[in-house]
Amino acid sequence: SGYRVEDADMVVVGQGAIMDELVAVVDHLRREKILKAGLISVSVLRPFAGAALSHMLAGKRAVTVLERTDSPLSDSSPLFEEVRSAIDRASENGQSGDTPPYPDHATFRRLEDRPRMYAGVYGVGGDMPSFAELAAVFEHMAVKGGARRFYVGARFDTETRRFPHLEALQQLLVPGGPP
């Protein structure tokens, strides 16, 4: 389902509990920063509603797929691949002439019709992103040239751990690590 997608320039696609927080972020950005932000919540990964998604993304400048899954040995994560596939099919429709190979999908005739795609991973180490970090996802899309794959809310360089049991485990795993 979509939230404020109709006139949005930038859209986040995701699923799960983080979507409730993103609704508040979208409202804040539209009210305070005058960013045309939107949100698409995917409730079921399979079968994927690629045709409907391609129509919702038509005319958007950028899309970020936020996932709690990091796929280090893969090119990208599962939801990102499904979104990319939907956009690719819409692009193929635009290049095929009179008979689109995917008639249920949208048609992107020009390269500029494709939204720029970004992949964000959140929840690494159990930390959920803050409101400000989620707002930064949209602000990141507003500027061309940013990293296409990034982590949201992950703190790789902190010396202290949020949860004491994780800190104790860290000390066991890294001998001579922080006390």
Tab-separated table of N, CA and C in Angstrom:
chain	number	residue	atom	x	y	z
A	1	SER	N	0.841	-1.184	0.000
A	1	SER	CA	0.000	0.000	0.000
A	1	SER	C	0.883	1.243	0.000
A	2	GLY	N	0.371	2.307	-0.513
A	2	GLY	CA	1.134	3.536	-0.612
A	2	GLY	C	0.640	4.597	0.349
A	3	TYR	N	1.544	5.447	0.764
A	3	TYR	CA	1.215	6.573	1.622
A	3	TYR	C	1.818	7.837	1.021
A	4	ARG	N	0.963	8.747	0.590
A	4	ARG	CA	1.358	10.031	0.005
A	4	ARG	C	2.298	9.850	-1.186
A	5	VAL	N	2.020	8.854	-2.006
A	5	VAL	CA	2.872	8.514	-3.147
A	5	VAL	C	2.483	9.285	-4.400
A	6	GLU	N	1.211	9.653	-4.521
A	6	GLU	CA	0.706	10.211	-5.779
A	6	GLU	C	1.558	11.360	-6.312
A	7	ASP	N	1.887	12.331	-5.466
A	7	ASP	CA	2.655	13.494	-5.931
A	7	ASP	C	4.105	13.479	-5.438
A	8	ALA	N	4.558	12.357	-4.917
A	8	ALA	CA	5.913	12.280	-4.346
A	8	ALA	C	6.983	12.268	-5.431
A	9	ASP	N	8.113	12.881	-5.126
A	9	ASP	CA	9.302	12.797	-5.980
A	9	ASP	C	10.207	11.660	-5.532
A	10	MET	N	10.233	11.427	-4.215
A	10	MET	CA	11.102	10.411	-3.615
A	10	MET	C	10.252	9.463	-2.787
A	11	VAL	N	10.540	8.164	-2.946
A	11	VAL	CA	9.722	7.149	-2.284
A	11	VAL	C	10.636	6.145	-1.591
A	12	VAL	N	10.233	5.728	-0.399
A	12	VAL	CA	10.889	4.617	0.280
A	12	VAL	C	9.966	3.411	0.188
A	13	VAL	N	10.532	2.276	-0.212
A	13	VAL	CA	9.810	1.010	-0.255
A	13	VAL	C	10.390	0.132	0.842
A	14	GLY	N	9.526	-0.460	1.643
A	14	GLY	CA	9.999	-1.319	2.717
A	14	GLY	C	8.878	-2.163	3.263
A	15	GLN	N	9.176	-2.861	4.350
A	15	GLN	CA	8.163	-3.680	4.990
A	15	GLN	C	8.483	-3.826	6.474
A	16	GLY	N	7.441	-4.121	7.238
A	16	GLY	CA	7.647	-4.375	8.649
A	16	GLY	C	7.351	-3.184	9.534
A	17	ALA	N	7.786	-3.299	10.776
A	17	ALA	CA	7.462	-2.319	11.819
A	17	ALA	C	8.038	-0.938	11.554
A	18	ILE	N	9.094	-0.850	10.809
A	18	ILE	CA	9.714	0.459	10.556
A	18	ILE	C	8.807	1.370	9.730
A	19	MET	N	7.848	0.791	9.039
A	19	MET	CA	6.984	1.579	8.168
A	19	MET	C	6.119	2.560	8.970
A	20	ASP	N	5.722	2.186	10.189
A	20	ASP	CA	4.931	3.106	11.020
A	20	ASP	C	5.728	4.368	11.339
A	21	GLU	N	6.990	4.204	11.666
A	21	GLU	CA	7.849	5.362	11.954
A	21	GLU	C	8.048	6.206	10.689
A	22	LEU	N	8.145	5.549	9.546
A	22	LEU	CA	8.346	6.277	8.291
A	22	LEU	C	7.139	7.128	7.908
A	23	VAL	N	5.938	6.737	8.310
A	23	VAL	CA	4.754	7.569	8.062
A	23	VAL	C	4.939	8.936	8.728
A	24	ALA	N	5.396	8.930	9.968
A	24	ALA	CA	5.638	10.190	10.680
A	24	ALA	C	6.760	10.991	10.022
A	25	VAL	N	7.777	10.300	9.526
A	25	VAL	CA	8.890	10.973	8.844
A	25	VAL	C	8.393	11.656	7.568
A	26	VAL	N	7.578	10.951	6.789
A	26	VAL	CA	7.033	11.519	5.552
A	26	VAL	C	6.225	12.777	5.862
A	27	ASP	N	5.354	12.702	6.866
A	27	ASP	CA	4.553	13.880	7.238
A	27	ASP	C	5.436	15.039	7.667
A	28	HIS	N	6.462	14.756	8.459
A	28	HIS	CA	7.390	15.796	8.915
A	28	HIS	C	8.124	16.438	7.737
A	29	LEU	N	8.648	15.629	6.840
A	29	LEU	CA	9.412	16.172	5.714
A	29	LEU	C	8.539	17.014	4.794
A	30	ARG	N	7.319	16.608	4.595
A	30	ARG	CA	6.416	17.389	3.748
A	30	ARG	C	6.045	18.715	4.420
A	31	ARG	N	5.869	18.683	5.732
A	31	ARG	CA	5.463	19.881	6.469
A	31	ARG	C	6.634	20.832	6.716
A	32	GLU	N	7.784	20.298	7.146
A	32	GLU	CA	8.898	21.142	7.590
A	32	GLU	C	9.959	21.389	6.528
A	33	LYS	N	10.261	20.404	5.735
A	33	LYS	CA	11.359	20.526	4.763
A	33	LYS	C	10.861	20.721	3.340
A	34	ILE	N	9.578	20.640	3.147
A	34	ILE	CA	8.940	20.783	1.845
A	34	ILE	C	9.535	19.777	0.828
A	35	LEU	N	9.789	18.576	1.298
A	35	LEU	CA	10.213	17.490	0.409
A	35	LEU	C	8.990	16.659	0.054
A	36	LYS	N	8.834	16.358	-1.211
A	36	LYS	CA	7.709	15.523	-1.641
A	36	LYS	C	8.086	14.059	-1.438
A	37	ALA	N	7.867	13.592	-0.222
A	37	ALA	CA	8.231	12.239	0.172
A	37	ALA	C	7.009	11.343	0.168
A	38	GLY	N	7.231	10.075	-0.150
A	38	GLY	CA	6.165	9.086	-0.145
A	38	GLY	C	6.688	7.759	0.371
A	39	LEU	N	5.771	6.836	0.567
A	39	LEU	CA	6.110	5.574	1.204
A	39	LEU	C	5.274	4.456	0.594
A	40	ILE	N	5.922	3.340	0.288
A	40	ILE	CA	5.215	2.153	-0.188
A	40	ILE	C	5.573	1.007	0.739
A	41	SER	N	4.545	0.448	1.368
A	41	SER	CA	4.729	-0.659	2.301
A	41	SER	C	4.382	-1.962	1.585
A	42	VAL	N	5.327	-2.883	1.572
A	42	VAL	CA	5.125	-4.186	0.949
A	42	VAL	C	4.736	-5.161	2.050
A	43	SER	N	3.546	-5.722	1.938
A	43	SER	CA	3.090	-6.634	2.990
A	43	SER	C	3.428	-8.085	2.691
A	44	VAL	N	3.574	-8.448	1.412
A	44	VAL	CA	3.892	-9.819	1.028
A	44	VAL	C	4.975	-9.785	-0.048
A	45	LEU	N	6.057	-10.517	0.178
A	45	LEU	CA	7.139	-10.539	-0.807
A	45	LEU	C	6.814	-11.448	-1.992
A	46	ARG	N	6.187	-12.590	-1.730
A	46	ARG	CA	5.840	-13.530	-2.795
A	46	ARG	C	4.370	-13.886	-2.699
A	47	PRO	N	3.601	-13.825	-3.749
A	47	PRO	CA	3.983	-13.294	-5.049
A	47	PRO	C	4.125	-11.776	-4.977
A	48	PHE	N	5.116	-11.263	-5.668
A	48	PHE	CA	5.418	-9.842	-5.612
A	48	PHE	C	4.500	-9.072	-6.557
A	49	ALA	N	3.994	-7.943	-6.094
A	49	ALA	CA	3.081	-7.105	-6.882
A	49	ALA	C	3.874	-6.118	-7.724
A	50	GLY	N	4.711	-6.639	-8.610
A	50	GLY	CA	5.593	-5.798	-9.418
A	50	GLY	C	4.861	-4.863	-10.359
A	51	ALA	N	3.792	-5.332	-10.951
A	51	ALA	CA	3.050	-4.485	-11.888
A	51	ALA	C	2.476	-3.274	-11.166
A	52	ALA	N	1.821	-3.500	-10.034
A	52	ALA	CA	1.249	-2.389	-9.270
A	52	ALA	C	2.343	-1.435	-8.798
A	53	LEU	N	3.464	-1.996	-8.357
A	53	LEU	CA	4.574	-1.162	-7.883
A	53	LEU	C	5.138	-0.300	-9.015
A	54	SER	N	5.257	-0.865	-10.208
A	54	SER	CA	5.804	-0.087	-11.330
A	54	SER	C	4.928	1.118	-11.629
A	55	HIS	N	3.612	0.981	-11.504
A	55	HIS	CA	2.714	2.122	-11.719
A	55	HIS	C	2.863	3.154	-10.600
A	56	MET	N	3.058	2.687	-9.371
A	56	MET	CA	3.223	3.615	-8.249
A	56	MET	C	4.538	4.395	-8.353
A	57	LEU	N	5.555	3.791	-8.976
A	57	LEU	CA	6.867	4.444	-9.100
A	57	LEU	C	7.004	5.277	-10.370
A	58	ALA	N	6.026	5.216	-11.251
A	58	ALA	CA	6.085	5.999	-12.493
A	58	ALA	C	6.158	7.488	-12.158
A	59	GLY	N	7.118	8.168	-12.751
A	59	GLY	CA	7.280	9.601	-12.563
A	59	GLY	C	8.058	10.008	-11.326
A	60	LYS	N	8.538	9.049	-10.555
A	60	LYS	CA	9.320	9.376	-9.353
A	60	LYS	C	10.780	9.607	-9.723
A	61	ARG	N	11.436	10.510	-8.987
A	61	ARG	CA	12.852	10.787	-9.239
A	61	ARG	C	13.763	9.746	-8.618
A	62	ALA	N	13.398	9.247	-7.429
A	62	ALA	CA	14.281	8.318	-6.723
A	62	ALA	C	13.465	7.408	-5.821
A	63	VAL	N	14.010	6.216	-5.605
A	63	VAL	CA	13.401	5.248	-4.695
A	63	VAL	C	14.502	4.588	-3.879
A	64	THR	N	14.259	4.484	-2.576
A	64	THR	CA	15.151	3.738	-1.701
A	64	THR	C	14.401	2.534	-1.178
A	65	VAL	N	15.013	1.374	-1.298
A	65	VAL	CA	14.448	0.154	-0.739
A	65	VAL	C	15.140	-0.061	0.600
A	66	LEU	N	14.360	-0.002	1.684
A	66	LEU	CA	14.894	-0.216	3.028
A	66	LEU	C	14.590	-1.645	3.454
A	67	GLU	N	15.634	-2.369	3.825
A	67	GLU	CA	15.464	-3.750	4.254
A	67	GLU	C	16.246	-4.008	5.523
A	68	ARG	N	15.754	-4.961	6.276
A	68	ARG	CA	16.469	-5.366	7.478
A	68	ARG	C	17.430	-6.503	7.149
A	69	THR	N	17.500	-6.870	5.908
A	69	THR	CA	18.333	-7.977	5.454
A	69	THR	C	19.575	-7.435	4.762
A	70	ASP	N	20.725	-7.885	5.197
A	70	ASP	CA	21.971	-7.554	4.518
A	70	ASP	C	22.440	-8.823	3.816
A	71	SER	N	22.739	-8.710	2.550
A	71	SER	CA	23.163	-9.871	1.765
A	71	SER	C	24.594	-9.657	1.295
A	72	PRO	N	25.580	-9.890	2.174
A	72	PRO	CA	26.959	-9.550	1.828
A	72	PRO	C	27.538	-10.355	0.670
A	73	LEU	N	27.055	-11.548	0.417
A	73	LEU	CA	27.590	-12.347	-0.678
A	73	LEU	C	26.727	-12.259	-1.931
A	74	SER	N	25.789	-11.335	-1.921
A	74	SER	CA	24.884	-11.158	-3.044
A	74	SER	C	25.025	-9.738	-3.577
A	75	ASP	N	24.597	-9.550	-4.801
A	75	ASP	CA	24.631	-8.223	-5.401
A	75	ASP	C	23.711	-7.263	-4.654
A	76	SER	N	22.560	-7.754	-4.232
A	76	SER	CA	21.621	-6.940	-3.474
A	76	SER	C	20.636	-7.851	-2.749
A	77	SER	N	19.796	-7.250	-1.940
A	77	SER	CA	18.887	-8.030	-1.104
A	77	SER	C	17.572	-8.336	-1.834
A	78	PRO	N	16.756	-9.252	-1.279
A	78	PRO	CA	15.580	-9.770	-2.001
A	78	PRO	C	14.550	-8.711	-2.408
A	79	LEU	N	14.161	-7.839	-1.506
A	79	LEU	CA	13.161	-6.833	-1.860
A	79	LEU	C	13.701	-5.873	-2.913
A	80	PHE	N	14.969	-5.482	-2.782
A	80	PHE	CA	15.578	-4.597	-3.772
A	80	PHE	C	15.533	-5.240	-5.156
A	81	GLU	N	15.837	-6.522	-5.240
A	81	GLU	CA	15.822	-7.218	-6.538
A	81	GLU	C	14.427	-7.228	-7.145
A	82	GLU	N	13.403	-7.409	-6.327
A	82	GLU	CA	12.028	-7.400	-6.835
A	82	GLU	C	11.641	-6.013	-7.346
A	83	VAL	N	12.016	-4.971	-6.613
A	83	VAL	CA	11.708	-3.605	-7.050
A	83	VAL	C	12.455	-3.293	-8.345
A	84	ARG	N	13.729	-3.678	-8.408
A	84	ARG	CA	14.511	-3.444	-9.630
A	84	ARG	C	13.886	-4.179	-10.814
A	85	SER	N	13.431	-5.391	-10.597
A	85	SER	CA	12.800	-6.163	-11.657
A	85	SER	C	11.542	-5.463	-12.181
A	86	ALA	N	10.733	-4.919	-11.269
A	86	ALA	CA	9.520	-4.208	-11.684
A	86	ALA	C	9.872	-2.983	-12.527
A	87	ILE	N	10.903	-2.258	-12.125
A	87	ILE	CA	11.332	-1.075	-12.881
A	87	ILE	C	11.928	-1.489	-14.224
A	88	ASP	N	12.709	-2.560	-14.242
A	88	ASP	CA	13.283	-3.060	-15.502
A	88	ASP	C	12.198	-3.465	-16.488
A	89	ARG	N	11.160	-4.111	-15.996
A	89	ARG	CA	10.062	-4.523	-16.883
A	89	ARG	C	9.344	-3.303	-17.464
A	90	ALA	N	9.159	-2.283	-16.658
A	90	ALA	CA	8.548	-1.058	-17.168
A	90	ALA	C	9.440	-0.413	-18.230
A	91	SER	N	10.750	-0.481	-18.037
A	91	SER	CA	11.684	0.051	-19.036
A	91	SER	C	11.655	-0.777	-20.311
A	92	GLU	N	11.584	-2.100	-20.175
A	92	GLU	CA	11.469	-2.964	-21.357
A	92	GLU	C	10.196	-2.648	-22.135
A	93	ASN	N	9.099	-2.384	-21.431
A	93	ASN	CA	7.862	-1.998	-22.104
A	93	ASN	C	8.064	-0.756	-22.953
A	94	GLY	N	8.845	0.190	-22.447
A	94	GLY	CA	9.082	1.433	-23.181
A	94	GLY	C	9.953	1.267	-24.404
A	95	GLN	N	10.738	0.211	-24.465
A	95	GLN	CA	11.642	-0.019	-25.597
A	95	GLN	C	11.068	-0.982	-26.637
A	96	SER	N	9.893	-1.539	-26.363
A	96	SER	CA	9.409	-2.635	-27.201
A	96	SER	C	8.460	-2.237	-28.312
A	97	GLY	N	8.133	-0.986	-28.435
A	97	GLY	CA	7.234	-0.576	-29.515
A	97	GLY	C	5.776	-0.712	-29.129
A	98	ASP	N	4.979	-1.278	-30.048
A	98	ASP	CA	3.526	-1.326	-29.867
A	98	ASP	C	3.037	-2.414	-28.909
A	99	THR	N	3.807	-3.499	-28.801
A	99	THR	CA	3.360	-4.621	-27.977
A	99	THR	C	4.285	-4.796	-26.777
A	100	PRO	N	3.891	-4.270	-25.624
A	100	PRO	CA	4.766	-4.401	-24.452
A	100	PRO	C	4.820	-5.854	-23.971
A	101	PRO	N	6.013	-6.334	-23.626
A	101	PRO	CA	6.131	-7.717	-23.153
A	101	PRO	C	5.490	-7.930	-21.777
A	102	TYR	N	5.314	-6.862	-21.016
A	102	TYR	CA	4.704	-6.950	-19.685
A	102	TYR	C	3.529	-5.978	-19.626
A	103	PRO	N	2.401	-6.371	-20.208
A	103	PRO	CA	1.289	-5.421	-20.361
A	103	PRO	C	0.712	-4.906	-19.043
A	104	ASP	N	0.895	-5.626	-17.944
A	104	ASP	CA	0.359	-5.157	-16.663
A	104	ASP	C	1.247	-4.113	-15.999
A	105	HIS	N	2.499	-4.030	-16.433
A	105	HIS	CA	3.445	-3.080	-15.844
A	105	HIS	C	3.317	-1.710	-16.511
A	106	ALA	N	3.826	-0.694	-15.834
A	106	ALA	CA	3.886	0.653	-16.403
A	106	ALA	C	4.844	0.653	-17.592
A	107	THR	N	4.920	1.772	-18.293
A	107	THR	CA	5.836	1.914	-19.416
A	107	THR	C	6.720	3.125	-19.186
A	108	PHE	N	8.026	2.889	-19.080
A	108	PHE	CA	9.011	3.967	-18.946
A	108	PHE	C	9.711	4.090	-20.299
A	109	ARG	N	9.380	5.106	-21.069
A	109	ARG	CA	9.898	5.244	-22.434
A	109	ARG	C	11.331	5.790	-22.486
A	110	ARG	N	11.679	6.651	-21.546
A	110	ARG	CA	13.010	7.258	-21.556
A	110	ARG	C	13.783	6.834	-20.313
A	111	LEU	N	15.087	6.928	-20.386
A	111	LEU	CA	15.918	6.596	-19.233
A	111	LEU	C	15.567	7.481	-18.043
A	112	GLU	N	15.208	8.722	-18.300
A	112	GLU	CA	14.849	9.659	-17.232
A	112	GLU	C	13.564	9.254	-16.511
A	113	ASP	N	12.760	8.376	-17.121
A	113	ASP	CA	11.528	7.912	-16.491
A	113	ASP	C	11.799	6.924	-15.362
A	114	ARG	N	12.975	6.316	-15.392
A	114	ARG	CA	13.356	5.373	-14.331
A	114	ARG	C	13.777	6.151	-13.088
A	115	PRO	N	13.250	5.802	-11.933
A	115	PRO	CA	13.752	6.458	-10.714
A	115	PRO	C	15.157	5.956	-10.378
A	116	ARG	N	15.996	6.846	-9.829
A	116	ARG	CA	17.292	6.398	-9.312
A	116	ARG	C	17.023	5.445	-8.158
A	117	MET	N	17.796	4.378	-8.073
A	117	MET	CA	17.549	3.373	-7.040
A	117	MET	C	18.647	3.378	-5.992
A	118	TYR	N	18.225	3.284	-4.735
A	118	TYR	CA	19.126	3.212	-3.593
A	118	TYR	C	18.711	2.023	-2.730
A	119	ALA	N	19.684	1.424	-2.063
A	119	ALA	CA	19.416	0.308	-1.155
A	119	ALA	C	19.921	0.669	0.229
A	120	GLY	N	19.039	0.627	1.204
A	120	GLY	CA	19.406	0.914	2.585
A	120	GLY	C	19.163	-0.304	3.459
A	121	VAL	N	20.118	-0.591	4.317
A	121	VAL	CA	20.007	-1.706	5.256
A	121	VAL	C	19.911	-1.110	6.657
A	122	TYR	N	18.920	-1.559	7.408
A	122	TYR	CA	18.761	-1.062	8.781
A	122	TYR	C	18.658	-2.236	9.742
A	123	GLY	N	18.792	-1.952	11.019
A	123	GLY	CA	18.618	-2.966	12.041
A	123	GLY	C	19.836	-3.835	12.283
A	124	VAL	N	20.979	-3.467	11.740
A	124	VAL	CA	22.196	-4.242	11.950
A	124	VAL	C	22.579	-4.162	13.426
A	125	GLY	N	22.802	-5.289	14.036
A	125	GLY	CA	23.147	-5.317	15.454
A	125	GLY	C	21.975	-5.071	16.376
A	126	GLY	N	20.775	-5.063	15.829
A	126	GLY	CA	19.583	-4.866	16.638
A	126	GLY	C	19.179	-3.423	16.825
A	127	ASP	N	19.995	-2.473	16.394
A	127	ASP	CA	19.675	-1.057	16.554
A	127	ASP	C	18.716	-0.606	15.464
A	128	MET	N	17.601	-0.030	15.882
A	128	MET	CA	16.669	0.541	14.925
A	128	MET	C	17.071	1.987	14.663
A	129	PRO	N	16.892	2.455	13.438
A	129	PRO	CA	17.272	3.838	13.130
A	129	PRO	C	16.380	4.843	13.855
A	130	SER	N	16.960	5.975	14.152
A	130	SER	CA	16.219	7.051	14.800
A	130	SER	C	15.371	7.785	13.755
A	131	PHE	N	14.503	8.653	14.231
A	131	PHE	CA	13.674	9.484	13.369
A	131	PHE	C	14.560	10.298	12.421
A	132	ALA	N	15.597	10.913	12.982
A	132	ALA	CA	16.502	11.747	12.175
A	132	ALA	C	17.224	10.922	11.111
A	133	GLU	N	17.615	9.702	11.458
A	133	GLU	CA	18.308	8.847	10.483
A	133	GLU	C	17.362	8.430	9.355
A	134	LEU	N	16.101	8.191	9.678
A	134	LEU	CA	15.126	7.859	8.640
A	134	LEU	C	14.838	9.073	7.750
A	135	ALA	N	14.807	10.246	8.339
A	135	ALA	CA	14.629	11.466	7.540
A	135	ALA	C	15.816	11.657	6.605
A	136	ALA	N	17.004	11.304	7.077
A	136	ALA	CA	18.209	11.439	6.246
A	136	ALA	C	18.160	10.541	5.013
A	137	VAL	N	17.414	9.445	5.077
A	137	VAL	CA	17.267	8.572	3.902
A	137	VAL	C	16.631	9.360	2.762
A	138	PHE	N	15.580	10.114	3.062
A	138	PHE	CA	14.928	10.922	2.031
A	138	PHE	C	15.828	12.059	1.566
A	139	GLU	N	16.511	12.705	2.501
A	139	GLU	CA	17.404	13.805	2.146
A	139	GLU	C	18.561	13.310	1.278
A	140	HIS	N	18.984	12.072	1.500
A	140	HIS	CA	20.043	11.458	0.692
A	140	HIS	C	19.589	11.319	-0.762
A	141	MET	N	18.321	10.966	-0.964
A	141	MET	CA	17.795	10.824	-2.329
A	141	MET	C	17.670	12.159	-3.039
A	142	ALA	N	17.509	13.231	-2.274
A	142	ALA	CA	17.294	14.547	-2.870
A	142	ALA	C	18.538	15.083	-3.576
A	143	VAL	N	19.702	14.529	-3.237
A	143	VAL	CA	20.962	14.995	-3.815
A	143	VAL	C	21.529	13.904	-4.717
A	144	LYS	N	21.774	14.230	-5.964
A	144	LYS	CA	22.370	13.240	-6.868
A	144	LYS	C	23.814	12.969	-6.467
A	145	GLY	N	24.257	11.749	-6.750
A	145	GLY	CA	25.655	11.416	-6.534
A	145	GLY	C	25.960	10.730	-5.219
A	146	GLY	N	24.969	10.512	-4.380
A	146	GLY	CA	25.216	9.845	-3.103
A	146	GLY	C	25.418	8.347	-3.288
A	147	ALA	N	25.854	7.701	-2.221
A	147	ALA	CA	26.072	6.252	-2.258
A	147	ALA	C	24.769	5.544	-2.598
A	148	ARG	N	24.846	4.559	-3.455
A	148	ARG	CA	23.656	3.813	-3.864
A	148	ARG	C	23.310	2.705	-2.876
A	149	ARG	N	24.253	2.314	-2.035
A	149	ARG	CA	24.008	1.294	-1.011
A	149	ARG	C	24.572	1.824	0.302
A	150	PHE	N	23.754	1.775	1.364
A	150	PHE	CA	24.190	2.351	2.628
A	150	PHE	C	23.482	1.672	3.798
A	151	TYR	N	24.006	1.902	4.984
A	151	TYR	CA	23.437	1.395	6.228
A	151	TYR	C	22.786	2.547	6.968
A	152	VAL	N	21.633	2.273	7.580
A	152	VAL	CA	20.886	3.288	8.314
A	152	VAL	C	20.836	2.882	9.784
A	153	GLY	N	21.320	3.754	10.643
A	153	GLY	CA	21.229	3.507	12.070
A	153	GLY	C	22.279	2.567	12.626
A	154	ALA	N	23.144	2.060	11.791
A	154	ALA	CA	24.193	1.145	12.254
A	154	ALA	C	25.356	1.951	12.805
A	155	ARG	N	25.854	1.505	13.913
A	155	ARG	CA	26.991	2.181	14.533
A	155	ARG	C	28.146	1.188	14.602
A	156	PHE	N	29.001	1.264	13.612
A	156	PHE	CA	30.113	0.326	13.521
A	156	PHE	C	31.321	0.779	14.337
A	157	ASP	N	31.369	2.051	14.655
A	157	ASP	CA	32.580	2.596	15.257
A	157	ASP	C	32.421	2.996	16.726
A	158	THR	N	31.325	2.621	17.352
A	158	THR	CA	31.146	3.024	18.745
A	158	THR	C	31.903	2.091	19.682
A	159	GLU	N	32.411	2.671	20.743
A	159	GLU	CA	33.135	1.860	21.723
A	159	GLU	C	32.198	1.256	22.747
A	160	THR	N	31.075	1.872	22.963
A	160	THR	CA	30.129	1.330	23.935
A	160	THR	C	29.001	0.638	23.192
A	161	ARG	N	28.453	-0.351	23.802
A	161	ARG	CA	27.357	-1.105	23.211
A	161	ARG	C	26.058	-0.713	23.884
A	162	ARG	N	24.995	-0.792	23.160
A	162	ARG	CA	23.689	-0.407	23.670
A	162	ARG	C	23.161	-1.406	24.692
A	163	PHE	N	23.471	-2.669	24.510
A	163	PHE	CA	22.959	-3.707	25.390
A	163	PHE	C	24.122	-4.347	26.138
A	164	PRO	N	24.061	-4.413	27.467
A	164	PRO	CA	25.179	-4.961	28.251
A	164	PRO	C	25.544	-6.392	27.868
A	165	HIS	N	24.552	-7.232	27.562
A	165	HIS	CA	24.882	-8.615	27.207
A	165	HIS	C	25.656	-8.685	25.890
A	166	LEU	N	25.385	-7.748	24.971
A	166	LEU	CA	26.154	-7.707	23.732
A	166	LEU	C	27.580	-7.221	23.994
A	167	GLU	N	27.715	-6.292	24.927
A	167	GLU	CA	29.050	-5.817	25.287
A	167	GLU	C	29.872	-6.948	25.902
A	168	ALA	N	29.245	-7.747	26.752
A	168	ALA	CA	29.945	-8.890	27.351
A	168	ALA	C	30.338	-9.902	26.285
A	169	LEU	N	29.445	-10.144	25.344
A	169	LEU	CA	29.754	-11.066	24.251
A	169	LEU	C	30.895	-10.522	23.395
A	170	GLN	N	30.886	-9.230	23.136
A	170	GLN	CA	31.956	-8.600	22.363
A	170	GLN	C	33.304	-8.805	23.043
A	171	GLN	N	33.337	-8.699	24.368
A	171	GLN	CA	34.583	-8.884	25.100
A	171	GLN	C	35.073	-10.322	24.999
A	172	LEU	N	34.153	-11.280	24.941
A	172	LEU	CA	34.541	-12.679	24.785
A	172	LEU	C	35.079	-12.960	23.378
A	173	LEU	N	34.441	-12.319	22.385
A	173	LEU	CA	34.824	-12.589	21.002
A	173	LEU	C	36.101	-11.872	20.582
A	174	VAL	N	36.372	-10.735	21.180
A	174	VAL	CA	37.557	-9.946	20.822
A	174	VAL	C	38.433	-9.844	22.060
A	175	PRO	N	39.354	-10.796	22.248
A	175	PRO	CA	40.236	-10.712	23.413
A	175	PRO	C	41.034	-9.419	23.385
A	176	GLY	N	41.128	-8.805	24.520
A	176	GLY	CA	41.868	-7.553	24.602
A	176	GLY	C	41.075	-6.361	24.082
A	177	GLY	N	39.753	-6.582	23.800
A	177	GLY	CA	38.900	-5.508	23.304
A	177	GLY	C	38.563	-4.547	24.428
A	178	PRO	N	37.636	-3.664	24.184
A	178	PRO	CA	37.301	-2.669	25.203
A	178	PRO	C	36.791	-3.346	26.473
A	179	PRO	N	37.181	-2.860	27.646
A	179	PRO	CA	36.750	-3.476	28.909
A	179	PRO	C	35.283	-3.237	29.168
